[in-house]
mmCIF file of C-alpha atoms in Angstrom:
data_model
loop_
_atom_site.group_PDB
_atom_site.id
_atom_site.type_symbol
_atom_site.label_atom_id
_atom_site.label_comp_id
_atom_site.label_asym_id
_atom_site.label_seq_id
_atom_site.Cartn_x
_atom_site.Cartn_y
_atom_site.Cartn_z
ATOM 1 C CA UNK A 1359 -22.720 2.734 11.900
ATOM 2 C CA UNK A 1360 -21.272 1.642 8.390
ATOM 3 C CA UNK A 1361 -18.969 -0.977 7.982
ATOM 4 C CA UNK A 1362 -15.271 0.347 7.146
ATOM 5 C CA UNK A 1363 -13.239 -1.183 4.082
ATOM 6 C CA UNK A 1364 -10.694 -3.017 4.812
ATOM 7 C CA UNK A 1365 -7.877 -2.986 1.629
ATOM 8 C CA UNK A 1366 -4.943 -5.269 1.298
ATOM 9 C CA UNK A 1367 -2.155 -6.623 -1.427
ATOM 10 C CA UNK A 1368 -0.556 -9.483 -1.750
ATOM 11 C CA UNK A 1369 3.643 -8.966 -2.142
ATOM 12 C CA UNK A 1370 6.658 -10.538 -3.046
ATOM 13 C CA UNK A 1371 7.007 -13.834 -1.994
ATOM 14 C CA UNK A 1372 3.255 -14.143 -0.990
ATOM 15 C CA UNK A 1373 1.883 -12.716 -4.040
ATOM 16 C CA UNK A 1374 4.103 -15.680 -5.361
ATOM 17 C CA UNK A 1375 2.908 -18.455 -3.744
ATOM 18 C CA UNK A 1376 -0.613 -17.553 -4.300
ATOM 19 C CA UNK A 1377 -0.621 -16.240 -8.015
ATOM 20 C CA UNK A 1378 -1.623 -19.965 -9.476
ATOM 21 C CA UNK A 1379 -3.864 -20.733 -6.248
ATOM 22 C CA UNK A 1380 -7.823 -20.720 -6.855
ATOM 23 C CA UNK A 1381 -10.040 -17.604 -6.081
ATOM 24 C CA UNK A 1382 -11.045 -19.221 -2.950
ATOM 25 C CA UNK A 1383 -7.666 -20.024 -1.699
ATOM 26 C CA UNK A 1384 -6.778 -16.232 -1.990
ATOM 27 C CA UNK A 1385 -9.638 -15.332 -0.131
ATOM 28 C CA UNK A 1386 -9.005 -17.429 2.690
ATOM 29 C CA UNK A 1387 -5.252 -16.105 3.042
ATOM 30 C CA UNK A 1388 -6.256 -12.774 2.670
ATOM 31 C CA UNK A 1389 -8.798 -13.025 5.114
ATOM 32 C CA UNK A 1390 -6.753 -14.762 7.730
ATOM 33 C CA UNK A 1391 -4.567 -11.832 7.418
ATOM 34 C CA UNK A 1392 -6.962 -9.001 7.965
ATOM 35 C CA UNK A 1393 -8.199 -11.282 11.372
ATOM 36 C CA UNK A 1394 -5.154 -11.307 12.594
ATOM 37 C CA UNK A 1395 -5.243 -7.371 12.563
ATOM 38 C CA UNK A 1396 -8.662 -6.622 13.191
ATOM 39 C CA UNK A 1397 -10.087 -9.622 14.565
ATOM 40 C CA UNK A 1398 -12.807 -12.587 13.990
ATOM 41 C CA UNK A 1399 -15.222 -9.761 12.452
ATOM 42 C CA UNK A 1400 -12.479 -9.610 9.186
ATOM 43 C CA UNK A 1401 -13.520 -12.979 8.031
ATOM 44 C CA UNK A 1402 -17.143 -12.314 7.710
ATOM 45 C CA UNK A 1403 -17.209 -9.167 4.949
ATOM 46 C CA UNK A 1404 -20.380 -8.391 3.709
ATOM 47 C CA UNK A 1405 -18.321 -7.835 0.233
ATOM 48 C CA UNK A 1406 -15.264 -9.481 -1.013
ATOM 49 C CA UNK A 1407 -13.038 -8.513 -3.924
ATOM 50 C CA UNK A 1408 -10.190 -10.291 -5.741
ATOM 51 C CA UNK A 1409 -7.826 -8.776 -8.388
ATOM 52 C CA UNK A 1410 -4.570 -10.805 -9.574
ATOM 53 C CA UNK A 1411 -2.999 -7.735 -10.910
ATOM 54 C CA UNK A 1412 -0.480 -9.702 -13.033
ATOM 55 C CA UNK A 1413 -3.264 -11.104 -15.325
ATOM 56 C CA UNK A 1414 -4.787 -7.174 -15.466
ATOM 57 C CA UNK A 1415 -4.192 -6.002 -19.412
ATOM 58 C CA UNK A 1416 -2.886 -2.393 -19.072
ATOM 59 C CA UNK A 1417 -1.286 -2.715 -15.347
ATOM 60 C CA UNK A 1418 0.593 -6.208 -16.514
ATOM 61 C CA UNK A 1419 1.335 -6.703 -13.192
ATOM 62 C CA UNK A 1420 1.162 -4.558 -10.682
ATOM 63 C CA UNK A 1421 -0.737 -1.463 -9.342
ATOM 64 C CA UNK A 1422 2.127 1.042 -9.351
ATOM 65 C CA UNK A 1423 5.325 1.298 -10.209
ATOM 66 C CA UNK A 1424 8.386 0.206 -8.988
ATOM 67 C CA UNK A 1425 11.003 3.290 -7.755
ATOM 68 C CA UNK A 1426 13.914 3.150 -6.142
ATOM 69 C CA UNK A 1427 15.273 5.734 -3.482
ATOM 70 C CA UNK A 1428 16.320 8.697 -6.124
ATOM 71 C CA UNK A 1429 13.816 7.740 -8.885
ATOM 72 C CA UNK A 1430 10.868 10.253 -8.431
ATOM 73 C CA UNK A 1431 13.471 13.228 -6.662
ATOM 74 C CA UNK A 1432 15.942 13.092 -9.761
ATOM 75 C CA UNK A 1433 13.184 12.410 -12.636
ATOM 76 C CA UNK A 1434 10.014 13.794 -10.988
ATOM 77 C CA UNK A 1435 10.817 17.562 -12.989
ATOM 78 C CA UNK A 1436 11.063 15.429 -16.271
ATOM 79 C CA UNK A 1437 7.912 13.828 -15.662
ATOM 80 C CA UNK A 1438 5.385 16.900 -15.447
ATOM 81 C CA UNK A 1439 6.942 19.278 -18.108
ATOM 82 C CA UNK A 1440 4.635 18.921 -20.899
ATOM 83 C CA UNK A 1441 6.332 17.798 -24.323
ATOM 84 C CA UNK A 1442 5.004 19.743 -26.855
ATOM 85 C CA UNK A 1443 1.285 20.181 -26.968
ATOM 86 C CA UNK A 1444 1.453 16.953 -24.865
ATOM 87 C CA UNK A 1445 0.598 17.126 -21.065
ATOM 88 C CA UNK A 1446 1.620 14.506 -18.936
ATOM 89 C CA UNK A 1447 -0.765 12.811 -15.849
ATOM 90 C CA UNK A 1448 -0.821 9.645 -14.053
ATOM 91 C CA UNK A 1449 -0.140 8.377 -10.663
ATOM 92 C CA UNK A 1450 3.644 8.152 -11.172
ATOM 93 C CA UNK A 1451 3.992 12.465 -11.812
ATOM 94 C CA UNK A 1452 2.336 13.047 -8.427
ATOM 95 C CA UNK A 1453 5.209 14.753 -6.215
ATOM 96 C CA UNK A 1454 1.792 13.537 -3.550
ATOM 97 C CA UNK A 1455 1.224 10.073 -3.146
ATOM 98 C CA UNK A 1456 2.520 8.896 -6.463
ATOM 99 C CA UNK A 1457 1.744 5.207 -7.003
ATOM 100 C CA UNK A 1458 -2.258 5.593 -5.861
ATOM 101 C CA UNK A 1459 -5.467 7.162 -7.200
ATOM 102 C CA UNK A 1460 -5.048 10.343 -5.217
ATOM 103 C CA UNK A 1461 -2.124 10.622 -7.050
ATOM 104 C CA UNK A 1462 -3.560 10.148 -10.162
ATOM 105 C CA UNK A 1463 -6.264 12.740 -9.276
ATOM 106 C CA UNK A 1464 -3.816 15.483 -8.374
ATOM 107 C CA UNK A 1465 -1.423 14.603 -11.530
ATOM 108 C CA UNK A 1466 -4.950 15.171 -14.075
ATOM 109 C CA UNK A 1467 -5.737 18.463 -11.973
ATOM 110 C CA UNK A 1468 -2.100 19.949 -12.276
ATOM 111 C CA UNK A 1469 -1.848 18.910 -16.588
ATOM 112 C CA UNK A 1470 -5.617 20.200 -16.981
ATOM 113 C CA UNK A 1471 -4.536 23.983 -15.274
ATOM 114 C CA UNK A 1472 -1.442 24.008 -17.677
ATOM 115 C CA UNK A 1473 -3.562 23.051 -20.480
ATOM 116 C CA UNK A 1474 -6.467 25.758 -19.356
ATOM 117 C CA UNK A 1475 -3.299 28.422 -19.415
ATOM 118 C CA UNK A 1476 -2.640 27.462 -22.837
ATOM 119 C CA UNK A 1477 -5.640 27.848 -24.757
#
């Protein structure tokens, strides 16, 4: 069969102690990590990538946003009304998976049906 994908981050005090460490060193730690999971086969991948998402130009930092208990409940409404001809999107106005690329996708498939009902 295919090989799966494994996908993993790097937090808080971990992400710390390895944001100045080489490429390498990453890959080792990171790879450790998935062995201890899934076993031996996890540090042999036929394809390895590395992002530090704090030296990433638009993210500056991270790969979602940070919300608090009460965040996306009390401003989620706010979020996905449009603002004058402007339609809102993006992984943080998903009410589904907010944070990630599915819901990213949902969030551009909800503000492209209110702009379709517009024109």
């Amino acid at each position: 069969g295919r090989p799966g994908v494994l996908v993993g981050f790097m937090e808080g005090n971990q992400s710390r102690r390895l944001y100045g460490a080489s490429k390498a060193a990453r890959r080792k730690a990171a790879l450790e990590c998935l062995a201890r999971y899934f076993g031996n086969a996890a540090l042999h991948p036929t394809r390895y990538l590395d992002m530090v998402w704090a030296t990433e130009r638009y993210s500056r930092g991270a790969y979602g946003t940070f919300n608090p208990p009460g965040v996306l409940t009390a401003l989620g409404p706010q979020t996905t009304r449009p603002v004058g001809p402007l339609h809102l999107a993006g992984d943080g106005t998903s009410p589904e998976w907010p944070g990630y690329m599915d819901g990213a996708i949902r969030s551009g498939q909800r503000a492209a049906k209110e702009v379709l009902v517009r024109l």
